mmCIF file of C-alpha atoms in Angstrom:
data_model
loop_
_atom_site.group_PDB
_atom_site.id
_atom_site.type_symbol
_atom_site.label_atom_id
_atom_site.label_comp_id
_atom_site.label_asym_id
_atom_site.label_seq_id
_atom_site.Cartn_x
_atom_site.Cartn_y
_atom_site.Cartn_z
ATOM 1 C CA UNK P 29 60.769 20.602 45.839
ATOM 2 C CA UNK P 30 62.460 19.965 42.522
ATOM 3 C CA UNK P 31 62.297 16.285 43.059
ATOM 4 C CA UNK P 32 58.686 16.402 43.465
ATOM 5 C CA UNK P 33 57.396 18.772 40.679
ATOM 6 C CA UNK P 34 59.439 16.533 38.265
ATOM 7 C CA UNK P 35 57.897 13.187 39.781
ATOM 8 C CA UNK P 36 54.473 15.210 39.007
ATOM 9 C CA UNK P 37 55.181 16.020 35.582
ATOM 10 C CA UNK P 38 55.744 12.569 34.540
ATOM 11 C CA UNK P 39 52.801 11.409 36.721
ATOM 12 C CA UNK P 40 51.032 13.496 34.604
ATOM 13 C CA UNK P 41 52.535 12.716 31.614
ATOM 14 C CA UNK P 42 51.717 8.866 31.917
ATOM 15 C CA UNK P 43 48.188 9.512 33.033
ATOM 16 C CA UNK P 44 47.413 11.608 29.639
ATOM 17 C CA UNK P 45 49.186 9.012 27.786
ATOM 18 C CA UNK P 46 46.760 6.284 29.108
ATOM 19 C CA UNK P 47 43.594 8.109 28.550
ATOM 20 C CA UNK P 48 44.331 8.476 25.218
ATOM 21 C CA UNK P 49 45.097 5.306 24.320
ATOM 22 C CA UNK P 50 41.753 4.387 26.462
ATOM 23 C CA UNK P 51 40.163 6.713 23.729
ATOM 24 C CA UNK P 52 41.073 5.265 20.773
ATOM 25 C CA UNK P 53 40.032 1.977 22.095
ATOM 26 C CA UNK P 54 36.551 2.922 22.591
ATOM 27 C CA UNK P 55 36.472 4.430 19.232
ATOM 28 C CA UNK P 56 37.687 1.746 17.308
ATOM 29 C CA UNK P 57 35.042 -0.664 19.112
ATOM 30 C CA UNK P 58 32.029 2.201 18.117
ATOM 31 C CA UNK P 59 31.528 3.658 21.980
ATOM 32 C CA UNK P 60 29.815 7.236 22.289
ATOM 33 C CA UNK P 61 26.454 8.307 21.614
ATOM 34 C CA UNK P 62 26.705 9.948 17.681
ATOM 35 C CA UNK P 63 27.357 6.481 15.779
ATOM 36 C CA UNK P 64 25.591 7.041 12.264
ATOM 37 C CA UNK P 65 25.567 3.230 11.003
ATOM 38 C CA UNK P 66 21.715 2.765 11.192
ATOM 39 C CA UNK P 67 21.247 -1.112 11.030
ATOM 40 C CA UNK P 68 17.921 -2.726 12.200
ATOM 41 C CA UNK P 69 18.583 -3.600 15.756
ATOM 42 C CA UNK P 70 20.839 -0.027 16.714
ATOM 43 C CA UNK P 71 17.773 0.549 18.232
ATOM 44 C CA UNK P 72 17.326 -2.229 20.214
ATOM 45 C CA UNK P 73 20.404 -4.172 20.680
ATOM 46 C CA UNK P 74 19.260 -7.336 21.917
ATOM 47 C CA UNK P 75 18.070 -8.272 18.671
ATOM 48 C CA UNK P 76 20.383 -10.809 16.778
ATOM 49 C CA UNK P 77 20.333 -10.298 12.941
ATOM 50 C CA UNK P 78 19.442 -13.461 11.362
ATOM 51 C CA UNK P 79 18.026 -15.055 13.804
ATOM 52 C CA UNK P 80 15.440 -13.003 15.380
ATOM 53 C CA UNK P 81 11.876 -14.308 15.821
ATOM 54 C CA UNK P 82 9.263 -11.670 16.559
ATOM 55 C CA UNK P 83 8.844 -7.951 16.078
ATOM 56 C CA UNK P 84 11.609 -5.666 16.890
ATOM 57 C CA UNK P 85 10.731 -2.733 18.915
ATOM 58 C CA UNK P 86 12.671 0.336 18.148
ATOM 59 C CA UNK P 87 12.341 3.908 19.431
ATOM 60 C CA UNK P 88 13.865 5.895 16.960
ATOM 61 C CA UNK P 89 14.019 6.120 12.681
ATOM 62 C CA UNK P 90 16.421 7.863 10.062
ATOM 63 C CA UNK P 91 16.143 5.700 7.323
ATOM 64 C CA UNK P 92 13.055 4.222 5.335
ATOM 65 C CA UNK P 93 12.730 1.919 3.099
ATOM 66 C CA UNK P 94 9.528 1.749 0.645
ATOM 67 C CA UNK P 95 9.353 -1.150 -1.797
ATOM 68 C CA UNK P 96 6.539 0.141 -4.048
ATOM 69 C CA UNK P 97 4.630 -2.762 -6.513
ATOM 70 C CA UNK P 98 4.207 -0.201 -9.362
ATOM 71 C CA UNK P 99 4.229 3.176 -10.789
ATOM 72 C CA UNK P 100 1.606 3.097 -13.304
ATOM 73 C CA UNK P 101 -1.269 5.125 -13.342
ATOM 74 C CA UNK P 102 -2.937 8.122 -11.566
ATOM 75 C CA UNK P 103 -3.585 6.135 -8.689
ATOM 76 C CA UNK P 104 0.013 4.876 -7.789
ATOM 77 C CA UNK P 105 1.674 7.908 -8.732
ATOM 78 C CA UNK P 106 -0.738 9.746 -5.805
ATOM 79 C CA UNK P 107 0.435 7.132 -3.110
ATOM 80 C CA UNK P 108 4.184 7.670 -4.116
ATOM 81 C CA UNK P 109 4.008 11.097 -3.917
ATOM 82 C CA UNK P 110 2.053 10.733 -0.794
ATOM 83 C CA UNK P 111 4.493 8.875 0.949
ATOM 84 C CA UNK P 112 7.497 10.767 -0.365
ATOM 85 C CA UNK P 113 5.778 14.530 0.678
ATOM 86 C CA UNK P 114 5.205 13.055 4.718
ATOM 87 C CA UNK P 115 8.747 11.092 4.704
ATOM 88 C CA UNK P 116 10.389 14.330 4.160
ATOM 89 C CA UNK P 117 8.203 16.332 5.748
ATOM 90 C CA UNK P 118 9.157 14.033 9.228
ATOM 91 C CA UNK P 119 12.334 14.204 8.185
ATOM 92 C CA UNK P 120 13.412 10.371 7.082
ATOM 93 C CA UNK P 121 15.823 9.409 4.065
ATOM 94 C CA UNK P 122 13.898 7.603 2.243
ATOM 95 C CA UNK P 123 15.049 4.296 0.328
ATOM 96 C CA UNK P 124 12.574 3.650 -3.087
ATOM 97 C CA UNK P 125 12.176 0.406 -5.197
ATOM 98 C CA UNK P 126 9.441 -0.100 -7.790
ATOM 99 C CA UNK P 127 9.017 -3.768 -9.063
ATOM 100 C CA UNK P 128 6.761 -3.022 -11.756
ATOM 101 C CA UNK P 129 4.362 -5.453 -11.351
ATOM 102 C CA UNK P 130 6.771 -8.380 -11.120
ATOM 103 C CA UNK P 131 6.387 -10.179 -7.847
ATOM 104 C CA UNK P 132 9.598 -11.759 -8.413
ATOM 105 C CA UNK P 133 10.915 -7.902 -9.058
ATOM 106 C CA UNK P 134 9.102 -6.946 -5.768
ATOM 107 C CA UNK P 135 11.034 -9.433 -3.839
ATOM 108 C CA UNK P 136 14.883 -8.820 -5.382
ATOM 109 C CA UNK P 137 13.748 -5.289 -3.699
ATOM 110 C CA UNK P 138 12.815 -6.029 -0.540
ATOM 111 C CA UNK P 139 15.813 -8.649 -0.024
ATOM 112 C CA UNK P 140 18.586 -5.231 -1.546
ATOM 113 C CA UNK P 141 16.655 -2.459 0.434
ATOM 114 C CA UNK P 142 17.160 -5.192 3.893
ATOM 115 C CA UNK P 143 20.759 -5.189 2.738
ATOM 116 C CA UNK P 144 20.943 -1.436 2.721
ATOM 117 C CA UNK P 145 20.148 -1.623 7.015
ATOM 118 C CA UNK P 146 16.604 0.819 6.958
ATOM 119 C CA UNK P 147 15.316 1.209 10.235
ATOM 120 C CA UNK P 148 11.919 0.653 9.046
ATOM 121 C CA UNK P 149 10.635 -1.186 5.953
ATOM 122 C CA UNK P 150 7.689 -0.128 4.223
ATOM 123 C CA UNK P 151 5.946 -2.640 1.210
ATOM 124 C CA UNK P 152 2.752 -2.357 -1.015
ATOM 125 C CA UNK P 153 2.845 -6.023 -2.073
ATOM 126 C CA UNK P 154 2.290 -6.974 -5.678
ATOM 127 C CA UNK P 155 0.127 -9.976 -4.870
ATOM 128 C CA UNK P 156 -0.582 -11.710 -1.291
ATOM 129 C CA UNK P 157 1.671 -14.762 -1.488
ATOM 130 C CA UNK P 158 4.670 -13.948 -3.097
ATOM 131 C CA UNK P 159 6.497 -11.357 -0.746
ATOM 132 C CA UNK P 160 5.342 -13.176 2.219
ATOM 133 C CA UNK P 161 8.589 -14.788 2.812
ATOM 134 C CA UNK P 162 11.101 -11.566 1.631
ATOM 135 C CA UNK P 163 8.820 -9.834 4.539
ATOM 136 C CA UNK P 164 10.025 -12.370 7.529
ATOM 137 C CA UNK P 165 13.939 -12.321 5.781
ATOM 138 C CA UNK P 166 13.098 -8.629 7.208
ATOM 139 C CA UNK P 167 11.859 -9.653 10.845
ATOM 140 C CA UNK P 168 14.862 -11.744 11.239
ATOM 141 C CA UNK P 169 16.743 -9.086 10.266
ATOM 142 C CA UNK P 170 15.479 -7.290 12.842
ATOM 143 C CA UNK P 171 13.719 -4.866 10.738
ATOM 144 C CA UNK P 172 10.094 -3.837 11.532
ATOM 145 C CA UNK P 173 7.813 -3.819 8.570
ATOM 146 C CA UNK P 174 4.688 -1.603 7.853
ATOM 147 C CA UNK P 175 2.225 -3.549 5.030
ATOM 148 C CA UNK P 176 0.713 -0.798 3.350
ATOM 149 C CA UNK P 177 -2.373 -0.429 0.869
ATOM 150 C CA UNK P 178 -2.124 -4.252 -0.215
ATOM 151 C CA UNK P 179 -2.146 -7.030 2.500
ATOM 152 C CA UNK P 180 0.303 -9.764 2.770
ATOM 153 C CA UNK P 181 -1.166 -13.163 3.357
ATOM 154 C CA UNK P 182 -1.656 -13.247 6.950
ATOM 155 C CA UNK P 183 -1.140 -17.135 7.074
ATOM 156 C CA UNK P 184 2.112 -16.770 6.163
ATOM 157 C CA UNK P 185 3.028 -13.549 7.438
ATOM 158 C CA UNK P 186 1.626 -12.362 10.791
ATOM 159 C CA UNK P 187 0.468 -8.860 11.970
ATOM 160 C CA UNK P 188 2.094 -8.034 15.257
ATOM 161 C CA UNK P 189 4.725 -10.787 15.060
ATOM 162 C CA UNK P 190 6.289 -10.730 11.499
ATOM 163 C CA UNK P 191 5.343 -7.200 10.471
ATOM 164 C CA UNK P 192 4.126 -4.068 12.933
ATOM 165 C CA UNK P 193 0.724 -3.608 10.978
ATOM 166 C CA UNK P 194 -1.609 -3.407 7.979
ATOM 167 C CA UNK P 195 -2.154 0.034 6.941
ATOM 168 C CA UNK P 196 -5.249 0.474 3.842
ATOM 169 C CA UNK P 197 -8.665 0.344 2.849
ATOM 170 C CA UNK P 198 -11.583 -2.130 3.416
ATOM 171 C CA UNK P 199 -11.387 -3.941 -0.252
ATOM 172 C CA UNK P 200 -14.381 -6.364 0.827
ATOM 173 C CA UNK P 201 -16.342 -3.443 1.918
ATOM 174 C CA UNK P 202 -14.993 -1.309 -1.440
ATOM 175 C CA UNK P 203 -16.485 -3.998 -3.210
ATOM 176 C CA UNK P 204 -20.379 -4.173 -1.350
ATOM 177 C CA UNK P 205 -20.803 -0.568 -1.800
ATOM 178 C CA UNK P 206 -19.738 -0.935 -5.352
ATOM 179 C CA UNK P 207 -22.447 -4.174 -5.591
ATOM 180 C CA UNK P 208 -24.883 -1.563 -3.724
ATOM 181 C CA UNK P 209 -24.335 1.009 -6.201
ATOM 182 C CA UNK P 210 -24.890 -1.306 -9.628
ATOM 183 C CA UNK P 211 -28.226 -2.877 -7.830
ATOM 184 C CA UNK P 212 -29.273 1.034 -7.048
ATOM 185 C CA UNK P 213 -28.659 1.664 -10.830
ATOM 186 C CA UNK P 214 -30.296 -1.057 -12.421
ATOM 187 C CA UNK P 215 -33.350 -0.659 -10.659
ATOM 188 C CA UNK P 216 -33.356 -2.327 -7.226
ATOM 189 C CA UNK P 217 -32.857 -5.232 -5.822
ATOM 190 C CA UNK P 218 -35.930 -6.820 -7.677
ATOM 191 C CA UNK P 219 -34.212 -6.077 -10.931
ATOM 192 C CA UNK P 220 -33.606 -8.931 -13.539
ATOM 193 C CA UNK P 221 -30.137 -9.123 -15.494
ATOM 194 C CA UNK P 222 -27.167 -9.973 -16.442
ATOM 195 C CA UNK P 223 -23.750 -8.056 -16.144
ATOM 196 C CA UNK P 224 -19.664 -8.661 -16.142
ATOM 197 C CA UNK P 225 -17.097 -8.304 -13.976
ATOM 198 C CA UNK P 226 -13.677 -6.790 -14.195
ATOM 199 C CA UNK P 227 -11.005 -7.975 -12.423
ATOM 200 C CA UNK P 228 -7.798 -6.888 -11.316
ATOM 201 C CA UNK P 229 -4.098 -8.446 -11.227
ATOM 202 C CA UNK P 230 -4.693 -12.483 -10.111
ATOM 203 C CA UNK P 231 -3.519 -12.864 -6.185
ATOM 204 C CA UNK P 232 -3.277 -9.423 -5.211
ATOM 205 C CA UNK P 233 -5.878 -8.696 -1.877
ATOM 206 C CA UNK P 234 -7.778 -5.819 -3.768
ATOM 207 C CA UNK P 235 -8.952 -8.237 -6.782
ATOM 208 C CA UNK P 236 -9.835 -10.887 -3.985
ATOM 209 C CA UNK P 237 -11.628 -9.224 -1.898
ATOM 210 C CA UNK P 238 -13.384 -6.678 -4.022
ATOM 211 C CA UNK P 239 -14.739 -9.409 -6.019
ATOM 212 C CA UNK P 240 -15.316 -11.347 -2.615
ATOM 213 C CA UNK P 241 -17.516 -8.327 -1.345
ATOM 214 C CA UNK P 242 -19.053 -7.673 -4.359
ATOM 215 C CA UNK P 243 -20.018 -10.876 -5.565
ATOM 216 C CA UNK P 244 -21.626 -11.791 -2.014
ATOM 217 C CA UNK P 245 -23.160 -8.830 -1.843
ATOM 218 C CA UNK P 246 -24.891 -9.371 -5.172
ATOM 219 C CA UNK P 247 -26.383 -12.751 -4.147
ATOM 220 C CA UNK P 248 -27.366 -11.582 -1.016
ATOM 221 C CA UNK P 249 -29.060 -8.455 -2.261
ATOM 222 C CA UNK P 250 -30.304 -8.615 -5.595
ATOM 223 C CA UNK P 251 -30.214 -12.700 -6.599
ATOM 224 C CA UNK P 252 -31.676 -12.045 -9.917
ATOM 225 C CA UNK P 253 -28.230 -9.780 -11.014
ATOM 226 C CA UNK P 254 -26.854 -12.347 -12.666
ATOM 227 C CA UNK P 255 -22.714 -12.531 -13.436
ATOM 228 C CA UNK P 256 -22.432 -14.077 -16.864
ATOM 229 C CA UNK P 257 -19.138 -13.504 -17.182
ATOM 230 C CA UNK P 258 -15.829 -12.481 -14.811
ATOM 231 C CA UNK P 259 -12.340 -11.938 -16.522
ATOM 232 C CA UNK P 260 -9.337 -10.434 -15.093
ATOM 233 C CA UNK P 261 -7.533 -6.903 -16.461
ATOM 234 C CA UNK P 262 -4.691 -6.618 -14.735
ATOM 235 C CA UNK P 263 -5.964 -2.630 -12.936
ATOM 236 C CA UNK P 264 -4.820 -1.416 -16.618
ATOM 237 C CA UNK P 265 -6.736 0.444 -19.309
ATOM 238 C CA UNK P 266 -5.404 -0.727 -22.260
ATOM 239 C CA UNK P 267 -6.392 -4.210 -20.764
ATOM 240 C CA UNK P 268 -9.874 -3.295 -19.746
ATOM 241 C CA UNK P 269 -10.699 -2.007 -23.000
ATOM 242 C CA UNK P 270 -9.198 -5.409 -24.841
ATOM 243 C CA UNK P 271 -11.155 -7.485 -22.537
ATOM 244 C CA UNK P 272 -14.390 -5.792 -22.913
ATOM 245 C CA UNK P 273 -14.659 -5.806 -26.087
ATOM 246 C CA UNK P 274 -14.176 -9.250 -26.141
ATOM 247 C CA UNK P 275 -16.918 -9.603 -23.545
ATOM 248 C CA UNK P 276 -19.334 -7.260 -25.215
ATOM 249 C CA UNK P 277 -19.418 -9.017 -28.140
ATOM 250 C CA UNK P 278 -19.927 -12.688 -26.407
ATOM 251 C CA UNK P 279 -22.926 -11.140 -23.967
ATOM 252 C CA UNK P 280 -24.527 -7.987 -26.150
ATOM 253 C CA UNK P 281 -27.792 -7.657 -23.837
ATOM 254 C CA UNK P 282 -25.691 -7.113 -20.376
ATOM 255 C CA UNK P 283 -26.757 -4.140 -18.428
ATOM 256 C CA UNK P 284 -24.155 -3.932 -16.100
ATOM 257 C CA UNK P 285 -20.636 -3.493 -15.927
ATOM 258 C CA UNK P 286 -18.628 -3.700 -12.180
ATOM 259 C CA UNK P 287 -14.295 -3.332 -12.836
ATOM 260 C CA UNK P 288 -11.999 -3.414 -9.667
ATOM 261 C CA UNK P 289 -10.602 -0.194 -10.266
ATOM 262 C CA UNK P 290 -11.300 2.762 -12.707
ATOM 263 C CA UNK P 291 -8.722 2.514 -14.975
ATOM 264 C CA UNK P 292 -10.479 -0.807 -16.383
ATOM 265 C CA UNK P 293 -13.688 0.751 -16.513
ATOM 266 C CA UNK P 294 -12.787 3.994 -18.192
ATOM 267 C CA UNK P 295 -11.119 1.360 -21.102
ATOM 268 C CA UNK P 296 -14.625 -0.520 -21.006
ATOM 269 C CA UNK P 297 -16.738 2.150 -21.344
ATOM 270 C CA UNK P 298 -14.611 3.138 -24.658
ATOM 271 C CA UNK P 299 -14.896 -0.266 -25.633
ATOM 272 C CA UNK P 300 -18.366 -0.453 -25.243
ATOM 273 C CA UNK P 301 -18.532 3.291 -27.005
ATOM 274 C CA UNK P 302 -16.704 1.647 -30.246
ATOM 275 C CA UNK P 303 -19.381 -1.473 -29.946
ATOM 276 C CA UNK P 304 -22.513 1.082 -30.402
ATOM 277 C CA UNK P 305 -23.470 0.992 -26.711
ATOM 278 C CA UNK P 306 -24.118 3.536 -24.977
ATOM 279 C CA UNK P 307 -22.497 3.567 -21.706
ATOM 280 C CA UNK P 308 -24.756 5.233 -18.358
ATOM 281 C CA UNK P 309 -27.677 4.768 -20.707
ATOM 282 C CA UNK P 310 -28.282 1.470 -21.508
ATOM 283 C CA UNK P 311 -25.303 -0.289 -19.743
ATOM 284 C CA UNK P 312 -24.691 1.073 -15.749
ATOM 285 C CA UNK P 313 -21.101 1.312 -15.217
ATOM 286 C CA UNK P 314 -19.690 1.330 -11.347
ATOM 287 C CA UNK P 315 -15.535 1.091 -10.582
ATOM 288 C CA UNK P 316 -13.640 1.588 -7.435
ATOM 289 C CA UNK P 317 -10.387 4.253 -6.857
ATOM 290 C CA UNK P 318 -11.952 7.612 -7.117
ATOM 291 C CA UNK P 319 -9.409 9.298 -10.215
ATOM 292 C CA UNK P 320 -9.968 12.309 -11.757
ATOM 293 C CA UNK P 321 -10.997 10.956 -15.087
ATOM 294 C CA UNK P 322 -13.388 8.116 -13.997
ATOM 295 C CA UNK P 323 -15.049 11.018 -11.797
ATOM 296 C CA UNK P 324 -15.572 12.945 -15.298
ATOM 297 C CA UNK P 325 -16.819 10.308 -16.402
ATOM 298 C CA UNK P 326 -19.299 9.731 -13.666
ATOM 299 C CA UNK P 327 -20.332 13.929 -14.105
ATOM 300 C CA UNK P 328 -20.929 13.261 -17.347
ATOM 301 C CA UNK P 329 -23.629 10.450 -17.164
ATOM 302 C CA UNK P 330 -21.003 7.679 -18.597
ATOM 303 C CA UNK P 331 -20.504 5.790 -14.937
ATOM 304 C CA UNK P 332 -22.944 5.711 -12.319
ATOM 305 C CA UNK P 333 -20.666 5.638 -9.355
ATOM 306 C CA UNK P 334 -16.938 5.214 -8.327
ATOM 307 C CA UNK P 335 -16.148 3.940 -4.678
ATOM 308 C CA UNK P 336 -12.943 5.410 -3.025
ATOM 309 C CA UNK P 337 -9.799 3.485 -2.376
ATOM 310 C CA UNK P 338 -7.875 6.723 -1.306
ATOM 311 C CA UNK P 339 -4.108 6.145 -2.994
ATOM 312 C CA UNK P 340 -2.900 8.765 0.013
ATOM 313 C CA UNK P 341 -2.005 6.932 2.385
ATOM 314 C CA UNK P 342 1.139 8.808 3.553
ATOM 315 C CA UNK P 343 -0.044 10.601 6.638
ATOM 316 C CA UNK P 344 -1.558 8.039 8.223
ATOM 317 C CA UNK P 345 1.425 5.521 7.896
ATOM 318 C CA UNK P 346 3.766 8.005 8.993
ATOM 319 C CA UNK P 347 0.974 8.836 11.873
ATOM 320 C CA UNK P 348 1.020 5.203 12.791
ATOM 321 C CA UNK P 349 5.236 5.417 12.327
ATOM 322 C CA UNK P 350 5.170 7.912 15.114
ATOM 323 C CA UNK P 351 2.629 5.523 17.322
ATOM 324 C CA UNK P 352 4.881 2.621 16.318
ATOM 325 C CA UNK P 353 8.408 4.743 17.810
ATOM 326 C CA UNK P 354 6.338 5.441 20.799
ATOM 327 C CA UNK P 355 5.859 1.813 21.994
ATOM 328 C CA UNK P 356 2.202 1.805 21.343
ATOM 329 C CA UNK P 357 0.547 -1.026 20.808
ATOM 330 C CA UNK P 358 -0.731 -1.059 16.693
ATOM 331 C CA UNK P 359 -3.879 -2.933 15.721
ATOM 332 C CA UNK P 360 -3.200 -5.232 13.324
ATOM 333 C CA UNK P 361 -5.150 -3.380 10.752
ATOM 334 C CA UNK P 362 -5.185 0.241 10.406
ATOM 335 C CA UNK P 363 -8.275 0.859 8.273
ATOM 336 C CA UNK P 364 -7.978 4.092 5.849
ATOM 337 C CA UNK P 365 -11.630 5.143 5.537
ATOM 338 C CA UNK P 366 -13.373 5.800 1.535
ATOM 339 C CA UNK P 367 -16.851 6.691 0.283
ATOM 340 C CA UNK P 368 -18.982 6.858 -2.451
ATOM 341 C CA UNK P 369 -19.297 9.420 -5.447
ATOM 342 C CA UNK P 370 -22.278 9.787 -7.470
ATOM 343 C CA UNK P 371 -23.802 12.341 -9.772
ATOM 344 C CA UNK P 372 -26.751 12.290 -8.380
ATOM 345 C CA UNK P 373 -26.632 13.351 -4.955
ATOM 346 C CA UNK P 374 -23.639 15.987 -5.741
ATOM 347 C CA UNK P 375 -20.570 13.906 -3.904
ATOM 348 C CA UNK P 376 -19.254 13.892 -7.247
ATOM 349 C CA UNK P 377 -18.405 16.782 -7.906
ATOM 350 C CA UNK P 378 -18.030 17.991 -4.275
ATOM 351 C CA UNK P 379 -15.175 15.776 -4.620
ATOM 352 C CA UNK P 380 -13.582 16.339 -8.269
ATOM 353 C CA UNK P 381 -11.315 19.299 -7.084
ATOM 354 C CA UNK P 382 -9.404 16.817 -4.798
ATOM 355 C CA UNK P 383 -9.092 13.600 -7.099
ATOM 356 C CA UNK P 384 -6.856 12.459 -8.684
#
């Protein structure tokens, strides 16, 4: 009986000393369940890094990137803080850049946030073309990419294959209802004149296709509207106001005025204030974002109308996150929905306690 209780105690002995070593063997090569190094494909481990060719699905999220284009106005500062209240309030660390303005900025981001292994990789481009490519370095990095607000190029970059969507507004439409408001203004669409055109930052998708839907709709509608003049201002106020009165002294009998976002037009109607016009009266102003002060503006007679772009956008790309995670299938444009605010028909200031 001796002999046998001692044979057991060694038995025993070995066998503890084996499934520890076992242990630390599994450790060391990352087994278990609770591994927090959150790289692109820890969701879906089939995916190679580097070499990957289509849209990683994953399941789950911790960390978020967001490679933001700017922070400079009312407008931007509502999306950030848009995106930042719904990231924490689903609980993700989120990972900020802001390129300010600088596409070339915009893309040293996106290439050090892909470093820094996000599960998920949100960008507002800068312009269409130029973070195209930084946006499939992420798909073969087997990180899935949300476009928000501004598109990327879609012939370079493909929705459903390189990134998981487009989330943002209807620019070309932004930019009919913003033709449809000037025509209303001047008079109809029988009206004779001549009017400029403000344009926003060179390449980006809301300059193209604002002045894409607003310039077709203008032919289409009201032929006699003539454009005598179409000059970009960079979205910025300073700019706008530079610009037009530049513009206002070249073409002194325009009765129109159409900028791609407020910020230009609110500098344009001061320019046009300092030239002796007088803005609402005998020159129709109509801008597109929906801010605080261009809706002022428009309650106070100074702009006909401002068009929505609404800059918060968080809950419905954290929304489409979730719908992303749960392996549904994402169209590959997820269309935030505006209107139209005027002084006349009270939407203006129905709206003014919620702008911006």
């Amino acid at each position: 009986m001796h002999l046998s209780l001692s044979l057991l105690k060694r038995s025993l002995v070995r066998n503890i000393g084996i499934i520890a070593i076992l242990s630390l063997i599994l450790s060391a090569c990352g087994g278990g369940g609770s591994s927090s190094n959150n790289t692109g494909s820890s969701s879906n481990p089939s995916c190679t890094p580097g070499s990957n060719t289509k849209l990683v699905k994953i399941s789950k999220a911790h960390k978020i990137a967001w490679s933001q284009n700017a922070l400079d106005g009312a407008w931007r500062f509502a999306e950030e803080a848009s995106i930042e209240q719904q990231a924490q309030q689903h609980g993700y660390q989120l990972l900020k850049a802001n390129a300010n303005n600088s596409d070339v900025q915009q893309v040293q981001d996106i290439e050090t946030l892909i470093n820094d292994r996000p599960d998920v990789l949100l960008v507002d481009p800068h312009t269409e073309d130029a973070e195209a490519k930084a946006i499939l370095d992420a798909r073969k990095a087997c990180i899935p990419v949300i476009v928000v607000d501004r598109d990327v190029n879609e012939s370079l970059a493909t929705p459903g294959r390189d990134f998981a969507t487009f989330i943002g507004s209807d620019f070309n439409k932004q930019g009919q209802l913003a033709a449809d408001a000037l025509i209303e203004s001047l008079g109809g669409p029988s009206t004779k004149a001549t009017i400029v055109e403000l344009s926003g930052t060179t390449g980006s998708s809301p300059a193209i296709l604002r002045g894409g839907g607003f310039d077709g709709e203008l032919a289409s509608k009201a032929p006699g509207i003539k454009i005598v003049a179409e000059q970009t201002a960079n979205f910025a106020r300073a700019t706008g106001q530079q610009v037009m009165s530049t513009l206002i002294q070249q073409y002194p009998n325009i009765k129109g005025v159409f900028a791609h976002n407020d910020e230009m037009a609110i500098g344009a109607i001061t320019a046009l204030k300092a030239s002796g016009k007088h803005p609402g009266s005998d020159i129709k102003v109509v801008s597109i974002d929906g801010t605080k002060d261009a809706v002022n503006l428009v309650l106070s007679g100074e702009e006909y109308a401002v068009v929505q772009s609404n800059p918060r956008l968080g809950p419905l790309v954290f929304q489409t996150l979730d719908q992303y995670l749960k392996g549904q299938d994402l169209p590959a444009w997820v269309v935030q929905q505006d209107k139209v605010f005027k002084k006349a028909d009270g939407s203006a200031a129905a709206y003014l306690p919620d702008a911006f």
